[in-house]
Amino acid sequence: MRGFLRRITWRRLLAAGLDLAIVVVVYYVILAFRFAGSVPEGMGWGSYRLTVFLTAAVIIHLTANAAFGVYWIVQRYVGLPQAKQIVKATLVSVGLLLLLDLYWPTGGARLVPLSVVVVGGLAAGAVMTGVRFYSRVFQTRSLKPVEGAKRILVVGAGAAGEMLVRQVYNTPSLKTKIVGLVDDDARLHGSFIHDCPVLGAVSAAPRLAAEHDVEEFLIAIPSATSEQMQRIHDLLEPAGLPIKTLPALSDLIAGQVSVADARALKIEDLLGRSQVNTDLAAVAGYLKDRRVLVTGAAGSIGSELCRQIAAFGSTSLVLVDRDESGLYALHEDLRARGSESYTLVTADIRQRKKMRAVCEKYRPQVVFHAAAFKHVPLMEACPDEAVLNNVLGTAVVAQEAAAAGAERFVNISTDKAVDPISVMGASKRVAEMVVRRIALDCPDTCFCSVRFGNVLASKGSVVPIFERQIRQGGPVTVTHRDMMRYFMSISEAVQLVLQAASMADVVADGMGLLMLDMGRPIRILDLAQKMIAFMHDGNAGQVRIEFTGLRPGEKLQEVLVGRQECSVPTAHPLIHLVTRGPGGSDGDGVAQGLSTDGAAAEDRRPADAAAAGNATGTGDAAGAGNATGTGDAADFGNATGTSALERAGLPADFDERVARLIDLARNHADREALIDALCVLIPTYRPFALEEPLSPAASAFLPAGVWRRANGKEPGREDVSVEEASRPPSAD
């Protein structure tokens, strides 16, 4: 009781007194209306029946208001939730007053007519609500932007635009004034959103900006596709004003929009994809209340995986990477987002004892393996490191996770693993095969690999490289006129990876390989031209494009399905299952695989490959099948028969071939020996099959002898302007 009395303030007493007056006046006015101004003497002012009724009405209404917290509402923040409190209190009051009027002992006569009780009670509630909203409206209208407020024009009069207008009106400290909105929905033209006019279509924005002294555009359409963003950008650009946008819905916290979320429009906004629809229930089904481990957590994909997984309420999240600086940066980011249930582990995935200790300590139920060496030219120069990290590392993590009881293992793969010509791509292709092989020995764990192409703004993406070159005034370096790549934003790719991982149990009996639909490939030259026009404020002609020639291991165009594979649709339109095509089997028909697209049908399999199973590893060598290895071995065991390997599309001597490959890498064999061992494993691997000579700059990635064999001569660089680059190549 003492606490209740302590909460009573003069402001709340004043609100209760105002409600008392409203109840008395409204009920009497309704009573007078009921009798057309001629109230019977027995119900007139001062009569016994009216006095009893009004006294009861005041007590019941004020008590109900207090019970439902009406007097604890802060008037300046009153809204729909607070109005619901008043409505509930009013309905309870009317119900009690009806009972009182029906059963009060007055000798058969009512205190007042029942219609007066119902209509008067509802009218009193409406007036009490209106009074409170009026104070809110008065307070809102009294808030005027401070001097020097930035004048902005909002593009989009939907839900996001409404949230922005409301926030700006209620927060003068933002120093922002919304002069109006534009939207292509003609039905909204001339209407108002919180007293802010919808001035016209998006195409009229430059003219409206000039008429209203607009200083900035803000695009409030989080669900816009890249095509829509490109169109809006093209319409707004002639005004020459800064353009900001809200992040995609998937990047907004709880779908709430704030002016603080606005950021400068980026080239990624014009290159992304249509909104990815994720089955949140399916993803939450295997992540919520689960122990999750992510390798390569400090990388572009790994860090985004961690951010999105944390949002699904995992019991614990173990972040593994050997980049301690990147791990700490991720820690700072997760902490700023309010995440707490995560653990940082600095570890090398190639070290079996370390990974065993990590898996046994944290017992992950779901593992995302994103750790890999991905730089194509560098891996051409260091094939042993590519094999050790991408092949042995994958085997170690997969085996130790399964041994620790993991329910699901997801290997992040790449489109460069498809019919590879690079060491990096070949090593990732073998990693896919290794995951498939380990799945045969560990039936209690669902294994799958998810294959996709380039992601925008990743550490190895051309986008940040082009941005830096454009800011420096050029030249922008493009390797080839016809170079094409798939692109997807990091957040979109990770959403689809999480969705694909929910299908791991569906693909477990096949190749265990899923592919993300990357949309249409983008020509790198077009990307460079678009970025120059986007970033260089109309002076695009001053920035030159320089063609440097293909780098070691690069293709002109990547594909997502190999020559010996085919794709099958799944329940999700952007996720496909990859299966073996007719006669397709990894590791068989090496010469045939090399010759399918016109390459020389030279079987690079070494003469001693058949005896690879008897190879003896030293140090940390890999022992598989009959190979003898010690230390951090990739030992697949002998439990799986030849028939099971063949059903999985793997050659009968797969274990021996992998053992030899890893053994060579452990002993840092020369490049040619490692290439030969990769060719034995991958029938469609065409090592370093270039369409044209390499540029001199590419020699930095390869030993001089290898570069000379690949080139034959030294070409010069081609330096052209954006306009010249746009011209189609000549017929000759």
mmCIF file with all atom_site columns, N, CA, C and O in Angstrom, residues 421-455:
data_model
loop_
_atom_site.group_PDB
_atom_site.id
_atom_site.type_symbol
_atom_site.label_atom_id
_atom_site.label_alt_id
_atom_site.label_comp_id
_atom_site.label_asym_id
_atom_site.label_entity_id
_atom_site.label_seq_id
_atom_site.pdbx_PDB_ins_code
_atom_site.Cartn_x
_atom_site.Cartn_y
_atom_site.Cartn_z
_atom_site.occupancy
_atom_site.B_iso_or_equiv
_atom_site.pdbx_formal_charge
_atom_site.auth_seq_id
_atom_site.auth_comp_id
_atom_site.auth_asym_id
_atom_site.auth_atom_id
_atom_site.pdbx_PDB_model_num
ATOM 1   N N  . ILE A 1 421 ? 40.670 -25.239 -63.030 1.00 0.00 ? 421 ILE A N  1
ATOM 2   C CA . ILE A 1 421 ? 41.945 -25.046 -63.729 1.00 0.00 ? 421 ILE A CA 1
ATOM 3   C C  . ILE A 1 421 ? 42.972 -24.473 -62.767 1.00 0.00 ? 421 ILE A C  1
ATOM 4   O O  . ILE A 1 421 ? 44.124 -24.277 -63.149 1.00 0.00 ? 421 ILE A O  1
ATOM 5   N N  . SER A 1 422 ? 42.565 -24.193 -61.540 1.00 0.00 ? 422 SER A N  1
ATOM 6   C CA . SER A 1 422 ? 43.466 -23.631 -60.542 1.00 0.00 ? 422 SER A CA 1
ATOM 7   C C  . SER A 1 422 ? 43.705 -24.641 -59.430 1.00 0.00 ? 422 SER A C  1
ATOM 8   O O  . SER A 1 422 ? 42.881 -25.524 -59.170 1.00 0.00 ? 422 SER A O  1
ATOM 9   N N  . VAL A 1 423 ? 44.832 -24.489 -58.756 1.00 0.00 ? 423 VAL A N  1
ATOM 10  C CA . VAL A 1 423 ? 45.143 -25.348 -57.609 1.00 0.00 ? 423 VAL A CA 1
ATOM 11  C C  . VAL A 1 423 ? 44.121 -25.121 -56.501 1.00 0.00 ? 423 VAL A C  1
ATOM 12  O O  . VAL A 1 423 ? 43.663 -26.065 -55.850 1.00 0.00 ? 423 VAL A O  1
ATOM 13  N N  . MET A 1 424 ? 43.758 -23.853 -56.270 1.00 0.00 ? 424 MET A N  1
ATOM 14  C CA . MET A 1 424 ? 42.766 -23.575 -55.237 1.00 0.00 ? 424 MET A CA 1
ATOM 15  C C  . MET A 1 424 ? 41.461 -24.294 -55.535 1.00 0.00 ? 424 MET A C  1
ATOM 16  O O  . MET A 1 424 ? 40.884 -24.970 -54.677 1.00 0.00 ? 424 MET A O  1
ATOM 17  N N  . GLY A 1 425 ? 40.975 -24.179 -56.778 1.00 0.00 ? 425 GLY A N  1
ATOM 18  C CA . GLY A 1 425 ? 39.729 -24.842 -57.139 1.00 0.00 ? 425 GLY A CA 1
ATOM 19  C C  . GLY A 1 425 ? 39.835 -26.351 -57.038 1.00 0.00 ? 425 GLY A C  1
ATOM 20  O O  . GLY A 1 425 ? 38.918 -27.031 -56.555 1.00 0.00 ? 425 GLY A O  1
ATOM 21  N N  . ALA A 1 426 ? 40.977 -26.899 -57.467 1.00 0.00 ? 426 ALA A N  1
ATOM 22  C CA . ALA A 1 426 ? 41.167 -28.350 -57.395 1.00 0.00 ? 426 ALA A CA 1
ATOM 23  C C  . ALA A 1 426 ? 41.188 -28.819 -55.951 1.00 0.00 ? 426 ALA A C  1
ATOM 24  O O  . ALA A 1 426 ? 40.606 -29.860 -55.608 1.00 0.00 ? 426 ALA A O  1
ATOM 25  N N  . SER A 1 427 ? 41.847 -28.060 -55.078 1.00 0.00 ? 427 SER A N  1
ATOM 26  C CA . SER A 1 427 ? 41.898 -28.461 -53.670 1.00 0.00 ? 427 SER A CA 1
ATOM 27  C C  . SER A 1 427 ? 40.520 -28.401 -53.027 1.00 0.00 ? 427 SER A C  1
ATOM 28  O O  . SER A 1 427 ? 40.170 -29.252 -52.197 1.00 0.00 ? 427 SER A O  1
ATOM 29  N N  . LYS A 1 428 ? 39.709 -27.429 -53.407 1.00 0.00 ? 428 LYS A N  1
ATOM 30  C CA . LYS A 1 428 ? 38.346 -27.360 -52.871 1.00 0.00 ? 428 LYS A CA 1
ATOM 31  C C  . LYS A 1 428 ? 37.478 -28.478 -53.441 1.00 0.00 ? 428 LYS A C  1
ATOM 32  O O  . LYS A 1 428 ? 36.569 -28.981 -52.771 1.00 0.00 ? 428 LYS A O  1
ATOM 33  N N  . ARG A 1 429 ? 37.742 -28.873 -54.678 1.00 0.00 ? 429 ARG A N  1
ATOM 34  C CA . ARG A 1 429 ? 37.010 -30.005 -55.256 1.00 0.00 ? 429 ARG A CA 1
ATOM 35  C C  . ARG A 1 429 ? 37.341 -31.291 -54.503 1.00 0.00 ? 429 ARG A C  1
ATOM 36  O O  . ARG A 1 429 ? 36.454 -32.086 -54.180 1.00 0.00 ? 429 ARG A O  1
ATOM 37  N N  . VAL A 1 430 ? 38.624 -31.497 -54.203 1.00 0.00 ? 430 VAL A N  1
ATOM 38  C CA . VAL A 1 430 ? 39.002 -32.674 -53.419 1.00 0.00 ? 430 VAL A CA 1
ATOM 39  C C  . VAL A 1 430 ? 38.370 -32.600 -52.030 1.00 0.00 ? 430 VAL A C  1
ATOM 40  O O  . VAL A 1 430 ? 37.953 -33.616 -51.473 1.00 0.00 ? 430 VAL A O  1
ATOM 41  N N  . ALA A 1 431 ? 38.277 -31.395 -51.471 1.00 0.00 ? 431 ALA A N  1
ATOM 42  C CA . ALA A 1 431 ? 37.645 -31.239 -50.155 1.00 0.00 ? 431 ALA A CA 1
ATOM 43  C C  . ALA A 1 431 ? 36.185 -31.691 -50.204 1.00 0.00 ? 431 ALA A C  1
ATOM 44  O O  . ALA A 1 431 ? 35.689 -32.335 -49.263 1.00 0.00 ? 431 ALA A O  1
ATOM 45  N N  . GLU A 1 432 ? 35.464 -31.359 -51.283 1.00 0.00 ? 432 GLU A N  1
ATOM 46  C CA . GLU A 1 432 ? 34.091 -31.848 -51.430 1.00 0.00 ? 432 GLU A CA 1
ATOM 47  C C  . GLU A 1 432 ? 34.059 -33.371 -51.426 1.00 0.00 ? 432 GLU A C  1
ATOM 48  O O  . GLU A 1 432 ? 33.185 -33.999 -50.790 1.00 0.00 ? 432 GLU A O  1
ATOM 49  N N  . MET A 1 433 ? 34.989 -33.969 -52.146 1.00 0.00 ? 433 MET A N  1
ATOM 50  C CA . MET A 1 433 ? 35.045 -35.425 -52.229 1.00 0.00 ? 433 MET A CA 1
ATOM 51  C C  . MET A 1 433 ? 35.403 -36.047 -50.876 1.00 0.00 ? 433 MET A C  1
ATOM 52  O O  . MET A 1 433 ? 34.871 -37.089 -50.485 1.00 0.00 ? 433 MET A O  1
ATOM 53  N N  . VAL A 1 434 ? 36.309 -35.403 -50.146 1.00 0.00 ? 434 VAL A N  1
ATOM 54  C CA . VAL A 1 434 ? 36.706 -35.892 -48.830 1.00 0.00 ? 434 VAL A CA 1
ATOM 55  C C  . VAL A 1 434 ? 35.517 -35.884 -47.870 1.00 0.00 ? 434 VAL A C  1
ATOM 56  O O  . VAL A 1 434 ? 35.316 -36.828 -47.100 1.00 0.00 ? 434 VAL A O  1
ATOM 57  N N  . VAL A 1 435 ? 34.728 -34.818 -47.916 1.00 0.00 ? 435 VAL A N  1
ATOM 58  C CA . VAL A 1 435 ? 33.540 -34.748 -47.058 1.00 0.00 ? 435 VAL A CA 1
ATOM 59  C C  . VAL A 1 435 ? 32.583 -35.882 -47.400 1.00 0.00 ? 435 VAL A C  1
ATOM 60  O O  . VAL A 1 435 ? 32.009 -36.535 -46.514 1.00 0.00 ? 435 VAL A O  1
ATOM 61  N N  . ARG A 1 436 ? 32.415 -36.126 -48.700 1.00 0.00 ? 436 ARG A N  1
ATOM 62  C CA . ARG A 1 436 ? 31.553 -37.228 -49.131 1.00 0.00 ? 436 ARG A CA 1
ATOM 63  C C  . ARG A 1 436 ? 32.102 -38.570 -48.644 1.00 0.00 ? 436 ARG A C  1
ATOM 64  O O  . ARG A 1 436 ? 31.355 -39.460 -48.247 1.00 0.00 ? 436 ARG A O  1
ATOM 65  N N  . ARG A 1 437 ? 33.433 -38.701 -48.673 1.00 0.00 ? 437 ARG A N  1
ATOM 66  C CA . ARG A 1 437 ? 34.073 -39.944 -48.237 1.00 0.00 ? 437 ARG A CA 1
ATOM 67  C C  . ARG A 1 437 ? 33.900 -40.157 -46.739 1.00 0.00 ? 437 ARG A C  1
ATOM 68  O O  . ARG A 1 437 ? 33.586 -41.264 -46.275 1.00 0.00 ? 437 ARG A O  1
ATOM 69  N N  . ILE A 1 438 ? 34.090 -39.118 -45.939 1.00 0.00 ? 438 ILE A N  1
ATOM 70  C CA . ILE A 1 438 ? 33.972 -39.244 -44.487 1.00 0.00 ? 438 ILE A CA 1
ATOM 71  C C  . ILE A 1 438 ? 32.537 -39.556 -44.096 1.00 0.00 ? 438 ILE A C  1
ATOM 72  O O  . ILE A 1 438 ? 32.279 -40.259 -43.111 1.00 0.00 ? 438 ILE A O  1
ATOM 73  N N  . ALA A 1 439 ? 31.579 -39.063 -44.884 1.00 0.00 ? 439 ALA A N  1
ATOM 74  C CA . ALA A 1 439 ? 30.168 -39.345 -44.593 1.00 0.00 ? 439 ALA A CA 1
ATOM 75  C C  . ALA A 1 439 ? 29.884 -40.842 -44.609 1.00 0.00 ? 439 ALA A C  1
ATOM 76  O O  . ALA A 1 439 ? 28.988 -41.320 -43.890 1.00 0.00 ? 439 ALA A O  1
ATOM 77  N N  . LEU A 1 440 ? 30.624 -41.604 -45.398 1.00 0.00 ? 440 LEU A N  1
ATOM 78  C CA . LEU A 1 440 ? 30.413 -43.050 -45.461 1.00 0.00 ? 440 LEU A CA 1
ATOM 79  C C  . LEU A 1 440 ? 30.796 -43.725 -44.148 1.00 0.00 ? 440 LEU A C  1
ATOM 80  O O  . LEU A 1 440 ? 30.189 -44.722 -43.751 1.00 0.00 ? 440 LEU A O  1
ATOM 81  N N  . ASP A 1 441 ? 31.809 -43.189 -43.468 1.00 0.00 ? 441 ASP A N  1
ATOM 82  C CA . ASP A 1 441 ? 32.267 -43.774 -42.213 1.00 0.00 ? 441 ASP A CA 1
ATOM 83  C C  . ASP A 1 441 ? 31.505 -43.240 -41.003 1.00 0.00 ? 441 ASP A C  1
ATOM 84  O O  . ASP A 1 441 ? 31.623 -43.808 -39.919 1.00 0.00 ? 441 ASP A O  1
ATOM 85  N N  . CYS A 1 442 ? 30.764 -42.153 -41.170 1.00 0.00 ? 442 CYS A N  1
ATOM 86  C CA . CYS A 1 442 ? 30.101 -41.500 -40.018 1.00 0.00 ? 442 CYS A CA 1
ATOM 87  C C  . CYS A 1 442 ? 28.618 -41.302 -40.321 1.00 0.00 ? 442 CYS A C  1
ATOM 88  O O  . CYS A 1 442 ? 28.161 -40.163 -40.554 1.00 0.00 ? 442 CYS A O  1
ATOM 89  N N  . PRO A 1 443 ? 27.835 -42.377 -40.325 1.00 0.00 ? 443 PRO A N  1
ATOM 90  C CA . PRO A 1 443 ? 26.421 -42.272 -40.704 1.00 0.00 ? 443 PRO A CA 1
ATOM 91  C C  . PRO A 1 443 ? 25.561 -41.481 -39.732 1.00 0.00 ? 443 PRO A C  1
ATOM 92  O O  . PRO A 1 443 ? 24.450 -41.091 -40.075 1.00 0.00 ? 443 PRO A O  1
ATOM 93  N N  . ASP A 1 444 ? 26.055 -41.258 -38.521 1.00 0.00 ? 444 ASP A N  1
ATOM 94  C CA . ASP A 1 444 ? 25.258 -40.518 -37.533 1.00 0.00 ? 444 ASP A CA 1
ATOM 95  C C  . ASP A 1 444 ? 25.342 -39.009 -37.734 1.00 0.00 ? 444 ASP A C  1
ATOM 96  O O  . ASP A 1 444 ? 24.651 -38.255 -37.043 1.00 0.00 ? 444 ASP A O  1
ATOM 97  N N  . THR A 1 445 ? 26.187 -38.574 -38.631 1.00 0.00 ? 445 THR A N  1
ATOM 98  C CA . THR A 1 445 ? 26.332 -37.142 -38.916 1.00 0.00 ? 445 THR A CA 1
ATOM 99  C C  . THR A 1 445 ? 25.872 -36.866 -40.348 1.00 0.00 ? 445 THR A C  1
ATOM 100 O O  . THR A 1 445 ? 26.238 -37.592 -41.263 1.00 0.00 ? 445 THR A O  1
ATOM 101 N N  . CYS A 1 446 ? 25.074 -35.810 -40.523 1.00 0.00 ? 446 CYS A N  1
ATOM 102 C CA . CYS A 1 446 ? 24.641 -35.403 -41.864 1.00 0.00 ? 446 CYS A CA 1
ATOM 103 C C  . CYS A 1 446 ? 25.701 -34.457 -42.446 1.00 0.00 ? 446 CYS A C  1
ATOM 104 O O  . CYS A 1 446 ? 25.947 -33.383 -41.897 1.00 0.00 ? 446 CYS A O  1
ATOM 105 N N  . PHE A 1 447 ? 26.323 -34.877 -43.544 1.00 0.00 ? 447 PHE A N  1
ATOM 106 C CA . PHE A 1 447 ? 27.360 -34.077 -44.194 1.00 0.00 ? 447 PHE A CA 1
ATOM 107 C C  . PHE A 1 447 ? 26.817 -33.477 -45.489 1.00 0.00 ? 447 PHE A C  1
ATOM 108 O O  . PHE A 1 447 ? 26.069 -34.136 -46.220 1.00 0.00 ? 447 PHE A O  1
ATOM 109 N N  . CYS A 1 448 ? 27.229 -32.248 -45.767 1.00 0.00 ? 448 CYS A N  1
ATOM 110 C CA . CYS A 1 448 ? 26.919 -31.671 -47.078 1.00 0.00 ? 448 CYS A CA 1
ATOM 111 C C  . CYS A 1 448 ? 27.925 -30.576 -47.389 1.00 0.00 ? 448 CYS A C  1
ATOM 112 O O  . CYS A 1 448 ? 28.554 -30.015 -46.487 1.00 0.00 ? 448 CYS A O  1
ATOM 113 N N  . SER A 1 449 ? 28.093 -30.305 -48.661 1.00 0.00 ? 449 SER A N  1
ATOM 114 C CA . SER A 1 449 ? 28.903 -29.178 -49.123 1.00 0.00 ? 449 SER A CA 1
ATOM 115 C C  . SER A 1 449 ? 27.981 -28.216 -49.856 1.00 0.00 ? 449 SER A C  1
ATOM 116 O O  . SER A 1 449 ? 27.070 -28.646 -50.573 1.00 0.00 ? 449 SER A O  1
ATOM 117 N N  . VAL A 1 450 ? 28.201 -26.931 -49.664 1.00 0.00 ? 450 VAL A N  1
ATOM 118 C CA . VAL A 1 450 ? 27.390 -25.894 -50.315 1.00 0.00 ? 450 VAL A CA 1
ATOM 119 C C  . VAL A 1 450 ? 28.311 -25.078 -51.212 1.00 0.00 ? 450 VAL A C  1
ATOM 120 O O  . VAL A 1 450 ? 29.276 -24.478 -50.747 1.00 0.00 ? 450 VAL A O  1
ATOM 121 N N  . ARG A 1 451 ? 27.995 -25.068 -52.491 1.00 0.00 ? 451 ARG A N  1
ATOM 122 C CA . ARG A 1 451 ? 28.849 -24.450 -53.508 1.00 0.00 ? 451 ARG A CA 1
ATOM 123 C C  . ARG A 1 451 ? 28.209 -23.147 -54.003 1.00 0.00 ? 451 ARG A C  1
ATOM 124 O O  . ARG A 1 451 ? 27.036 -23.122 -54.351 1.00 0.00 ? 451 ARG A O  1
ATOM 125 N N  . PHE A 1 452 ? 28.993 -22.073 -54.042 1.00 0.00 ? 452 PHE A N  1
ATOM 126 C CA . PHE A 1 452 ? 28.488 -20.813 -54.610 1.00 0.00 ? 452 PHE A CA 1
ATOM 127 C C  . PHE A 1 452 ? 29.652 -19.981 -55.111 1.00 0.00 ? 452 PHE A C  1
ATOM 128 O O  . PHE A 1 452 ? 30.824 -20.334 -54.930 1.00 0.00 ? 452 PHE A O  1
ATOM 129 N N  . GLY A 1 453 ? 29.328 -18.865 -55.767 1.00 0.00 ? 453 GLY A N  1
ATOM 130 C CA . GLY A 1 453 ? 30.333 -18.042 -56.424 1.00 0.00 ? 453 GLY A CA 1
ATOM 131 C C  . GLY A 1 453 ? 30.822 -16.891 -55.569 1.00 0.00 ? 453 GLY A C  1
ATOM 132 O O  . GLY A 1 453 ? 30.795 -16.936 -54.340 1.00 0.00 ? 453 GLY A O  1
ATOM 133 N N  . ASN A 1 454 ? 31.263 -15.815 -56.231 1.00 0.00 ? 454 ASN A N  1
ATOM 134 C CA . ASN A 1 454 ? 31.850 -14.673 -55.530 1.00 0.00 ? 454 ASN A CA 1
ATOM 135 C C  . ASN A 1 454 ? 30.811 -13.947 -54.690 1.00 0.00 ? 454 ASN A C  1
ATOM 136 O O  . ASN A 1 454 ? 29.632 -13.897 -55.030 1.00 0.00 ? 454 ASN A O  1
ATOM 137 N N  . VAL A 1 455 ? 31.277 -13.351 -53.594 1.00 0.00 ? 455 VAL A N  1
ATOM 138 C CA . VAL A 1 455 ? 30.411 -12.509 -52.779 1.00 0.00 ? 455 VAL A CA 1
ATOM 139 C C  . VAL A 1 455 ? 30.949 -11.082 -52.817 1.00 0.00 ? 455 VAL A C  1
ATOM 140 O O  . VAL A 1 455 ? 32.167 -10.857 -52.842 1.00 0.00 ? 455 VAL A O  1
#
